[in-house]
mmCIF file of C-alpha atoms in Angstrom:
data_model
loop_
_atom_site.group_PDB
_atom_site.id
_atom_site.type_symbol
_atom_site.label_atom_id
_atom_site.label_comp_id
_atom_site.label_asym_id
_atom_site.label_seq_id
_atom_site.Cartn_x
_atom_site.Cartn_y
_atom_site.Cartn_z
ATOM 1 C CA MET Z 26 22.933 -201.860 53.341
ATOM 2 C CA ARG Z 27 20.540 -204.410 51.777
ATOM 3 C CA ARG Z 28 18.425 -206.641 53.999
ATOM 4 C CA ARG Z 29 19.317 -210.072 53.198
ATOM 5 C CA THR Z 30 16.575 -212.129 54.619
ATOM 6 C CA LEU Z 31 15.407 -214.656 51.631
ATOM 7 C CA LEU Z 32 11.927 -215.452 50.932
ATOM 8 C CA THR Z 33 11.357 -219.160 51.857
ATOM 9 C CA LEU Z 34 11.193 -221.381 48.397
ATOM 10 C CA PRO Z 35 9.748 -224.497 48.742
ATOM 11 C CA LEU Z 36 10.918 -225.899 45.252
ATOM 12 C CA ALA Z 37 9.508 -229.280 45.956
ATOM 13 C CA LEU Z 38 5.777 -227.712 45.614
ATOM 14 C CA PRO Z 39 3.759 -227.973 42.230
ATOM 15 C CA LEU Z 40 3.548 -224.389 40.709
ATOM 16 C CA GLY Z 41 0.053 -223.734 41.728
ATOM 17 C CA ALA Z 42 1.188 -224.123 45.591
ATOM 18 C CA PRO Z 43 2.471 -221.138 47.263
ATOM 19 C CA ALA Z 44 6.164 -220.425 46.563
ATOM 20 C CA ILE Z 45 6.908 -218.017 49.330
ATOM 21 C CA ALA Z 46 6.863 -218.865 53.102
ATOM 22 C CA GLN Z 47 3.263 -218.584 54.436
ATOM 23 C CA ALA Z 48 5.177 -216.569 57.408
ATOM 24 C CA GLN Z 49 5.522 -213.796 54.873
ATOM 25 C CA ASP Z 50 3.406 -211.272 55.663
ATOM 26 C CA ARG Z 51 4.840 -208.245 53.700
ATOM 27 C CA PRO Z 52 3.140 -208.182 50.114
ATOM 28 C CA VAL Z 53 5.569 -208.509 47.171
ATOM 29 C CA ARG Z 54 6.107 -204.837 45.408
ATOM 30 C CA LEU Z 55 5.786 -205.245 42.034
ATOM 31 C CA VAL Z 56 7.258 -201.500 40.877
ATOM 32 C CA ILE Z 57 6.216 -200.491 37.608
ATOM 33 C CA ALA Z 58 9.050 -198.012 36.113
ATOM 34 C CA PHE Z 59 6.310 -195.823 34.256
ATOM 35 C CA PRO Z 60 2.932 -193.498 35.266
ATOM 36 C CA PRO Z 61 -0.672 -195.097 35.321
ATOM 37 C CA GLY Z 62 -2.371 -195.525 31.861
ATOM 38 C CA GLY Z 63 0.379 -196.935 29.694
ATOM 39 C CA SER Z 64 0.825 -200.520 28.589
ATOM 40 C CA THR Z 65 3.698 -201.177 31.207
ATOM 41 C CA ASP Z 66 1.372 -199.906 34.138
ATOM 42 C CA ILE Z 67 -1.801 -202.082 32.569
ATOM 43 C CA LEU Z 68 0.043 -205.022 32.017
ATOM 44 C CA GLY Z 69 1.947 -204.968 35.572
ATOM 45 C CA ARG Z 70 -1.910 -204.797 37.206
ATOM 46 C CA LEU Z 71 -3.287 -207.835 34.874
ATOM 47 C CA ILE Z 72 -0.669 -210.020 36.068
ATOM 48 C CA ALA Z 73 -0.250 -209.013 39.669
ATOM 49 C CA PRO Z 74 -3.281 -211.353 40.961
ATOM 50 C CA ARG Z 75 -2.291 -214.366 39.524
ATOM 51 C CA MET Z 76 1.163 -214.069 40.449
ATOM 52 C CA GLY Z 77 0.284 -213.471 43.863
ATOM 53 C CA GLU Z 78 -1.973 -216.626 43.732
ATOM 54 C CA LEU Z 79 1.348 -218.746 42.846
ATOM 55 C CA LEU Z 80 3.728 -217.068 44.881
ATOM 56 C CA GLY Z 81 1.861 -217.153 48.130
ATOM 57 C CA ALA Z 82 2.064 -213.440 48.654
ATOM 58 C CA THR Z 83 0.056 -210.434 48.048
ATOM 59 C CA VAL Z 84 1.444 -208.734 44.717
ATOM 60 C CA THR Z 85 1.111 -205.021 45.063
ATOM 61 C CA PRO Z 86 1.602 -202.889 41.859
ATOM 62 C CA GLU Z 87 3.452 -199.790 42.757
ATOM 63 C CA ASN Z 88 4.107 -196.746 40.161
ATOM 64 C CA ARG Z 89 7.538 -195.242 40.394
ATOM 65 C CA SER Z 90 7.995 -193.030 37.194
ATOM 66 C CA GLY Z 91 10.286 -190.573 36.223
ATOM 67 C CA ALA Z 92 13.908 -190.416 33.808
ATOM 68 C CA SER Z 93 12.632 -193.081 31.369
ATOM 69 C CA GLY Z 94 11.968 -195.794 33.840
ATOM 70 C CA ALA Z 95 15.338 -195.068 35.515
ATOM 71 C CA VAL Z 96 13.581 -193.938 38.913
ATOM 72 C CA GLY Z 97 11.741 -197.450 39.320
ATOM 73 C CA ALA Z 98 14.636 -199.342 38.000
ATOM 74 C CA GLY Z 99 17.207 -197.780 40.552
ATOM 75 C CA TYR Z 100 14.632 -198.339 43.063
ATOM 76 C CA VAL Z 101 14.346 -201.953 42.557
ATOM 77 C CA ALA Z 102 18.262 -202.432 41.843
ATOM 78 C CA GLN Z 103 19.057 -201.174 45.190
ATOM 79 C CA SER Z 104 16.433 -203.354 46.901
ATOM 80 C CA ALA Z 105 17.204 -206.371 48.794
ATOM 81 C CA PRO Z 106 17.645 -209.619 46.748
ATOM 82 C CA ASP Z 107 14.816 -211.338 48.341
ATOM 83 C CA GLY Z 108 12.126 -211.660 45.746
ATOM 84 C CA ALA Z 109 10.049 -208.879 47.606
ATOM 85 C CA THR Z 110 10.510 -206.348 45.175
ATOM 86 C CA LEU Z 111 10.568 -206.867 41.596
ATOM 87 C CA LEU Z 112 10.609 -204.487 38.361
ATOM 88 C CA VAL Z 113 8.045 -204.439 35.212
ATOM 89 C CA ASP Z 114 10.196 -202.189 32.687
ATOM 90 C CA SER Z 115 10.158 -201.712 29.150
ATOM 91 C CA GLY Z 116 12.498 -200.945 26.375
ATOM 92 C CA GLY Z 117 13.879 -197.869 27.737
ATOM 93 C CA GLN Z 118 15.899 -199.991 29.831
ATOM 94 C CA THR Z 119 18.286 -200.983 26.969
ATOM 95 C CA VAL Z 120 18.599 -197.543 26.117
ATOM 96 C CA ASN Z 121 18.895 -195.450 29.457
ATOM 97 C CA PRO Z 122 22.743 -196.783 29.977
ATOM 98 C CA PHE Z 123 23.967 -195.154 26.569
ATOM 99 C CA LEU Z 124 22.231 -191.691 27.523
ATOM 100 C CA MET Z 125 22.390 -191.259 31.106
ATOM 101 C CA ARG Z 126 25.381 -190.493 33.513
ATOM 102 C CA GLY Z 127 25.822 -190.762 36.917
ATOM 103 C CA LEU Z 128 23.103 -193.263 37.618
ATOM 104 C CA ALA Z 129 23.558 -194.723 41.014
ATOM 105 C CA PHE Z 130 23.382 -198.334 39.680
ATOM 106 C CA ASP Z 131 23.998 -200.164 36.694
ATOM 107 C CA TYR Z 132 21.241 -201.823 34.842
ATOM 108 C CA VAL Z 133 23.456 -204.903 33.817
ATOM 109 C CA ARG Z 134 25.386 -205.202 37.115
ATOM 110 C CA ASP Z 135 22.399 -204.310 39.771
ATOM 111 C CA LEU Z 136 19.489 -206.240 38.204
ATOM 112 C CA ALA Z 137 18.823 -209.505 37.353
ATOM 113 C CA PRO Z 138 16.557 -210.808 34.278
ATOM 114 C CA VAL Z 139 13.635 -212.639 35.397
ATOM 115 C CA THR Z 140 11.649 -213.095 32.175
ATOM 116 C CA LEU Z 141 10.577 -211.311 29.121
ATOM 117 C CA LEU Z 142 6.975 -210.777 29.320
ATOM 118 C CA ALA Z 143 5.580 -209.572 26.190
ATOM 119 C CA THR Z 144 6.390 -207.934 22.910
ATOM 120 C CA LEU Z 145 4.328 -205.059 21.169
ATOM 121 C CA PRO Z 146 4.817 -203.042 18.006
ATOM 122 C CA LEU Z 147 4.188 -199.294 17.712
ATOM 123 C CA LEU Z 148 1.362 -197.191 15.806
ATOM 124 C CA LEU Z 149 2.283 -194.144 13.711
ATOM 125 C CA VAL Z 150 -0.797 -191.891 14.613
ATOM 126 C CA VAL Z 151 -1.822 -188.233 13.638
ATOM 127 C CA ARG Z 152 -4.281 -185.984 15.228
ATOM 128 C CA ALA Z 153 -7.585 -186.175 13.302
ATOM 129 C CA GLU Z 154 -7.488 -182.538 12.194
ATOM 130 C CA PHE Z 155 -3.888 -182.684 10.910
ATOM 131 C CA GLY Z 156 -4.944 -184.688 7.795
ATOM 132 C CA PRO Z 157 -2.670 -187.248 6.039
ATOM 133 C CA ALA Z 158 -3.953 -190.697 6.508
ATOM 134 C CA THR Z 159 -1.165 -192.801 4.538
ATOM 135 C CA LEU Z 160 2.767 -192.644 5.533
ATOM 136 C CA PRO Z 161 3.453 -190.985 2.051
ATOM 137 C CA ASP Z 162 1.241 -188.632 2.300
ATOM 138 C CA LEU Z 163 2.437 -187.632 5.817
ATOM 139 C CA LEU Z 164 6.186 -187.187 4.962
ATOM 140 C CA ALA Z 165 5.089 -185.069 1.722
ATOM 141 C CA ARG Z 166 3.058 -182.600 4.115
ATOM 142 C CA LEU Z 167 6.067 -182.473 6.423
ATOM 143 C CA ARG Z 168 8.297 -181.699 3.350
ATOM 144 C CA ALA Z 169 5.862 -179.096 2.398
ATOM 145 C CA GLU Z 170 5.410 -177.426 5.822
ATOM 146 C CA PRO Z 171 8.663 -178.363 7.906
ATOM 147 C CA ALA Z 172 7.162 -176.406 11.108
ATOM 148 C CA GLN Z 173 4.717 -179.484 11.490
ATOM 149 C CA ALA Z 174 7.587 -181.957 11.580
ATOM 150 C CA ARG Z 175 7.244 -182.019 15.639
ATOM 151 C CA TYR Z 176 6.414 -185.322 17.179
ATOM 152 C CA GLY Z 177 5.862 -186.718 21.028
ATOM 153 C CA SER Z 178 7.322 -189.441 22.812
ATOM 154 C CA VAL Z 179 7.190 -190.978 26.336
ATOM 155 C CA GLY Z 180 10.663 -189.565 26.801
ATOM 156 C CA ILE Z 181 13.930 -189.128 25.308
ATOM 157 C CA GLY Z 182 15.433 -192.448 24.231
ATOM 158 C CA ALA Z 183 12.353 -194.175 24.527
ATOM 159 C CA ARG Z 184 11.093 -196.497 21.481
ATOM 160 C CA THR Z 185 8.676 -193.974 20.520
ATOM 161 C CA HIS Z 186 11.254 -191.534 20.255
ATOM 162 C CA LEU Z 187 13.711 -193.508 18.425
ATOM 163 C CA ALA Z 188 11.375 -194.777 16.031
ATOM 164 C CA MET Z 189 10.401 -191.757 14.842
ATOM 165 C CA ALA Z 190 14.026 -190.117 14.994
ATOM 166 C CA GLN Z 191 15.024 -192.944 12.606
ATOM 167 C CA LEU Z 192 11.894 -192.827 10.458
ATOM 168 C CA LEU Z 193 12.370 -188.979 9.870
ATOM 169 C CA ARG Z 194 16.216 -189.505 9.228
ATOM 170 C CA ARG Z 195 15.776 -191.992 6.745
ATOM 171 C CA ALA Z 196 12.961 -189.891 4.803
ATOM 172 C CA GLY Z 197 15.309 -186.780 4.838
ATOM 173 C CA ILE Z 198 13.096 -184.794 7.174
ATOM 174 C CA ALA Z 199 14.373 -182.747 10.145
ATOM 175 C CA GLY Z 200 11.815 -183.384 13.211
ATOM 176 C CA GLU Z 201 11.724 -181.874 16.508
ATOM 177 C CA HIS Z 202 11.271 -184.154 19.262
ATOM 178 C CA VAL Z 203 8.859 -183.407 22.628
ATOM 179 C CA PRO Z 204 9.127 -185.682 24.946
ATOM 180 C CA TYR Z 205 6.535 -186.420 27.637
ATOM 181 C CA ARG Z 206 6.163 -188.151 30.912
ATOM 182 C CA GLY Z 207 4.593 -191.401 29.739
ATOM 183 C CA GLY Z 208 2.087 -192.578 27.173
ATOM 184 C CA ALA Z 209 -1.027 -190.767 28.607
ATOM 185 C CA ASP Z 210 0.728 -187.515 28.611
ATOM 186 C CA GLN Z 211 2.068 -188.227 25.131
ATOM 187 C CA ILE Z 212 -1.745 -188.525 24.064
ATOM 188 C CA ALA Z 213 -2.928 -185.628 25.871
ATOM 189 C CA GLY Z 214 -0.307 -183.391 24.073
ATOM 190 C CA LEU Z 215 -1.686 -184.530 20.769
ATOM 191 C CA LEU Z 216 -4.919 -184.164 21.543
ATOM 192 C CA ARG Z 217 -4.032 -180.585 22.542
ATOM 193 C CA GLY Z 218 -2.188 -179.787 19.321
ATOM 194 C CA ASP Z 219 0.955 -179.735 21.215
ATOM 195 C CA VAL Z 220 2.574 -182.002 18.196
ATOM 196 C CA PRO Z 221 0.330 -183.298 15.429
ATOM 197 C CA MET Z 222 2.252 -186.752 15.264
ATOM 198 C CA GLY Z 223 3.968 -189.763 17.373
ATOM 199 C CA PHE Z 224 4.320 -193.383 17.428
ATOM 200 C CA THR Z 225 2.559 -194.997 20.399
ATOM 201 C CA SER Z 226 1.127 -197.916 21.597
ATOM 202 C CA VAL Z 227 -2.154 -200.098 20.350
ATOM 203 C CA ALA Z 228 -3.857 -199.757 23.757
ATOM 204 C CA LEU Z 229 -3.346 -195.769 23.955
ATOM 205 C CA ALA Z 230 -4.312 -195.556 20.217
ATOM 206 C CA ALA Z 231 -7.028 -197.878 19.653
ATOM 207 C CA PRO Z 232 -10.163 -195.733 21.450
ATOM 208 C CA LEU Z 233 -9.192 -192.532 19.865
ATOM 209 C CA ILE Z 234 -8.997 -194.246 16.509
ATOM 210 C CA ARG Z 235 -12.526 -195.464 17.076
ATOM 211 C CA ASP Z 236 -13.668 -192.125 18.120
ATOM 212 C CA GLY Z 237 -11.948 -190.694 15.000
ATOM 213 C CA ARG Z 238 -9.657 -188.319 17.289
ATOM 214 C CA VAL Z 239 -6.569 -189.722 15.773
ATOM 215 C CA LYS Z 240 -5.881 -191.437 12.428
ATOM 216 C CA ALA Z 241 -3.350 -194.819 12.217
ATOM 217 C CA VAL Z 242 -0.910 -194.001 9.273
ATOM 218 C CA ALA Z 243 1.644 -197.104 9.912
ATOM 219 C CA LEU Z 244 2.421 -200.119 12.213
ATOM 220 C CA SER Z 245 6.189 -200.353 13.183
ATOM 221 C CA ALA Z 246 6.274 -204.308 13.163
ATOM 222 C CA ALA Z 247 7.478 -206.877 10.906
ATOM 223 C CA ALA Z 248 4.033 -207.762 9.829
ATOM 224 C CA ARG Z 249 0.445 -206.281 9.705
ATOM 225 C CA SER Z 250 -1.421 -206.738 13.033
ATOM 226 C CA PRO Z 251 -4.664 -208.804 13.302
ATOM 227 C CA LEU Z 252 -6.067 -206.160 15.204
ATOM 228 C CA LEU Z 253 -5.590 -203.625 12.409
ATOM 229 C CA PRO Z 254 -5.258 -205.656 9.345
ATOM 230 C CA GLU Z 255 -5.953 -202.841 6.796
ATOM 231 C CA LEU Z 256 -3.251 -200.872 8.218
ATOM 232 C CA PRO Z 257 0.134 -201.289 6.208
ATOM 233 C CA THR Z 258 3.337 -201.198 8.020
ATOM 234 C CA VAL Z 259 6.168 -198.357 7.516
ATOM 235 C CA ALA Z 260 8.082 -201.178 5.662
ATOM 236 C CA GLU Z 261 5.399 -201.618 3.077
ATOM 237 C CA GLN Z 262 5.107 -197.782 2.708
ATOM 238 C CA GLY Z 263 8.696 -197.352 1.467
ATOM 239 C CA PHE Z 264 10.940 -198.062 4.152
ATOM 240 C CA PRO Z 265 11.951 -201.829 4.038
ATOM 241 C CA GLY Z 266 13.541 -203.223 7.034
ATOM 242 C CA PHE Z 267 11.696 -200.525 9.416
ATOM 243 C CA GLY Z 268 10.107 -202.564 12.170
ATOM 244 C CA MET Z 269 11.078 -200.967 15.827
ATOM 245 C CA GLY Z 270 8.643 -202.154 18.346
ATOM 246 C CA ASP Z 271 8.916 -201.846 22.283
ATOM 247 C CA TRP Z 272 8.755 -204.493 25.252
ATOM 248 C CA LEU Z 273 7.969 -205.181 28.754
ATOM 249 C CA GLY Z 274 9.828 -207.385 31.066
ATOM 250 C CA LEU Z 275 10.396 -208.510 34.765
ATOM 251 C CA LEU Z 276 13.828 -208.076 36.507
ATOM 252 C CA ALA Z 277 14.537 -208.512 39.939
ATOM 253 C CA PRO Z 278 17.749 -207.036 42.032
ATOM 254 C CA ALA Z 279 20.940 -208.945 41.280
ATOM 255 C CA GLY Z 280 21.763 -211.387 43.577
ATOM 256 C CA THR Z 281 18.279 -212.791 43.843
ATOM 257 C CA PRO Z 282 18.665 -216.519 44.393
ATOM 258 C CA ALA Z 283 18.267 -218.150 40.771
ATOM 259 C CA PRO Z 284 15.440 -220.870 42.284
ATOM 260 C CA VAL Z 285 13.652 -217.524 43.505
ATOM 261 C CA VAL Z 286 14.037 -216.154 40.259
ATOM 262 C CA ALA Z 287 12.990 -219.229 38.257
ATOM 263 C CA ARG Z 288 9.970 -219.553 40.549
ATOM 264 C CA ILE Z 289 8.945 -215.881 40.033
ATOM 265 C CA ALA Z 290 9.425 -216.447 36.304
ATOM 266 C CA ALA Z 291 7.322 -219.415 36.319
ATOM 267 C CA ALA Z 292 4.556 -217.471 37.987
ATOM 268 C CA ALA Z 293 4.883 -214.597 35.467
ATOM 269 C CA ALA Z 294 4.971 -217.079 32.463
ATOM 270 C CA ASP Z 295 1.498 -218.765 34.008
ATOM 271 C CA ALA Z 296 -0.060 -215.460 34.526
ATOM 272 C CA MET Z 297 0.704 -214.423 30.978
ATOM 273 C CA GLY Z 298 -1.028 -217.628 29.859
ATOM 274 C CA GLN Z 299 -4.400 -217.058 31.432
ATOM 275 C CA PRO Z 300 -7.138 -217.737 28.760
ATOM 276 C CA ALA Z 301 -9.128 -214.625 30.489
ATOM 277 C CA LEU Z 302 -6.064 -212.352 30.113
ATOM 278 C CA ARG Z 303 -5.767 -213.074 26.074
ATOM 279 C CA PRO Z 304 -8.446 -210.778 24.829
ATOM 280 C CA ARG Z 305 -6.952 -207.982 27.040
ATOM 281 C CA LEU Z 306 -3.568 -208.690 25.723
ATOM 282 C CA ASP Z 307 -4.830 -208.730 22.295
ATOM 283 C CA ALA Z 308 -6.621 -205.068 23.132
ATOM 284 C CA LEU Z 309 -3.539 -203.701 23.886
ATOM 285 C CA GLY Z 310 -1.595 -205.295 20.964
ATOM 286 C CA LEU Z 311 0.707 -207.229 23.258
ATOM 287 C CA GLN Z 312 2.234 -210.781 22.053
ATOM 288 C CA PRO Z 313 3.199 -212.891 25.039
ATOM 289 C CA ALA Z 314 6.725 -213.987 25.228
ATOM 290 C CA ALA Z 315 7.675 -215.211 28.752
ATOM 291 C CA GLU Z 316 10.574 -217.499 28.050
ATOM 292 C CA GLY Z 317 12.318 -217.232 31.441
ATOM 293 C CA PRO Z 318 15.789 -215.922 32.937
ATOM 294 C CA GLU Z 319 18.352 -217.292 30.326
ATOM 295 C CA ALA Z 320 16.376 -216.178 27.389
ATOM 296 C CA PHE Z 321 15.601 -213.025 28.551
ATOM 297 C CA ALA Z 322 19.216 -212.389 29.403
ATOM 298 C CA ARG Z 323 20.302 -213.006 25.767
ATOM 299 C CA PHE Z 324 17.484 -210.848 24.590
ATOM 300 C CA LEU Z 325 18.427 -207.852 26.639
ATOM 301 C CA ALA Z 326 22.210 -208.120 25.251
ATOM 302 C CA ALA Z 327 21.149 -208.355 21.802
ATOM 303 C CA GLU Z 328 18.709 -205.482 22.591
ATOM 304 C CA ARG Z 329 21.801 -203.386 24.059
ATOM 305 C CA ALA Z 330 23.875 -203.896 21.424
ATOM 306 C CA GLU Z 331 21.177 -202.799 18.901
ATOM 307 C CA MET Z 332 20.240 -199.837 20.875
ATOM 308 C CA GLU Z 333 23.659 -198.460 21.350
ATOM 309 C CA ALA Z 334 24.503 -198.854 17.573
ATOM 310 C CA LEU Z 335 21.253 -196.937 16.663
ATOM 311 C CA ILE Z 336 21.844 -194.097 19.420
ATOM 312 C CA ARG Z 337 25.191 -193.187 18.067
ATOM 313 C CA ALA Z 338 23.947 -193.360 14.198
ATOM 314 C CA GLU Z 339 21.028 -190.893 15.097
ATOM 315 C CA GLY Z 340 23.066 -188.929 17.518
ATOM 316 C CA VAL Z 341 20.544 -189.077 20.393
ATOM 317 C CA ARG Z 342 21.636 -186.941 23.580
ATOM 318 C CA LEU Z 343 19.574 -186.104 26.625
ATOM 319 C CA ASP Z 344 18.891 -182.728 25.199
ATOM 320 C CA SER Z 345 17.652 -183.859 21.912
#
């Protein structure tokens, strides 16, 4: 049975004042649905201290990874709707309902949107030793050597999976998908030579690009990134309209009172807007997008519709 003790919410206080009752001893759990080292984990840990200042309680990041984010999402979905347990999740949330059967919770029914936190493009990278430095060269290599058409992702149905599946299908190439348990594991597999390529985040790829261990081939976004202004997009290299990226968002258990959700959303938006945080966000390739629960709810509905159509078109299954 869910605990129903709600955190006191002094709405008359300004945002900078404590939003959670001073008598509340236990910390707010910020459940991160993916392993340490990826963009979801890094962003959650960056915003937790400032959110804690504004909410008047220690906000403690806690990784609960597995099943493409479903483990952490399920934990939060089944937690008390009192503002003391929150979820930082990514785009896989709008994919899992169409791939997973027998979940003990429902993403729409059991989780309340708090706010979109950020959007981020994906980088298509190849292991440096593999060779191709442009998308046309890469596709030509894969057509000539079909056995090399193996790519990693952070899990079945993740944006890093769907982006590559869609790209290879549009290029007329049959690829082999190798899922990993997170971005750090995916990169490790790439560097070991398990796979020669894959879409990943700017945060994970940037230091490896600087060290010459991987090459950036294309950006999956509508426009070039100011961080990598010389890197063309996938669309520029022969695939008009291609722009699949990822996103990070904050959710709470369904039934969390609207005033509590609003206060948490405001704290998250303030945390995302810290001037000192901007260089870190830029380094991660993250674009702040904290607009509150109503905008996030609309965003999620549109994403679910788009992802369901894409999954059906690509024939993605949990054994793919």
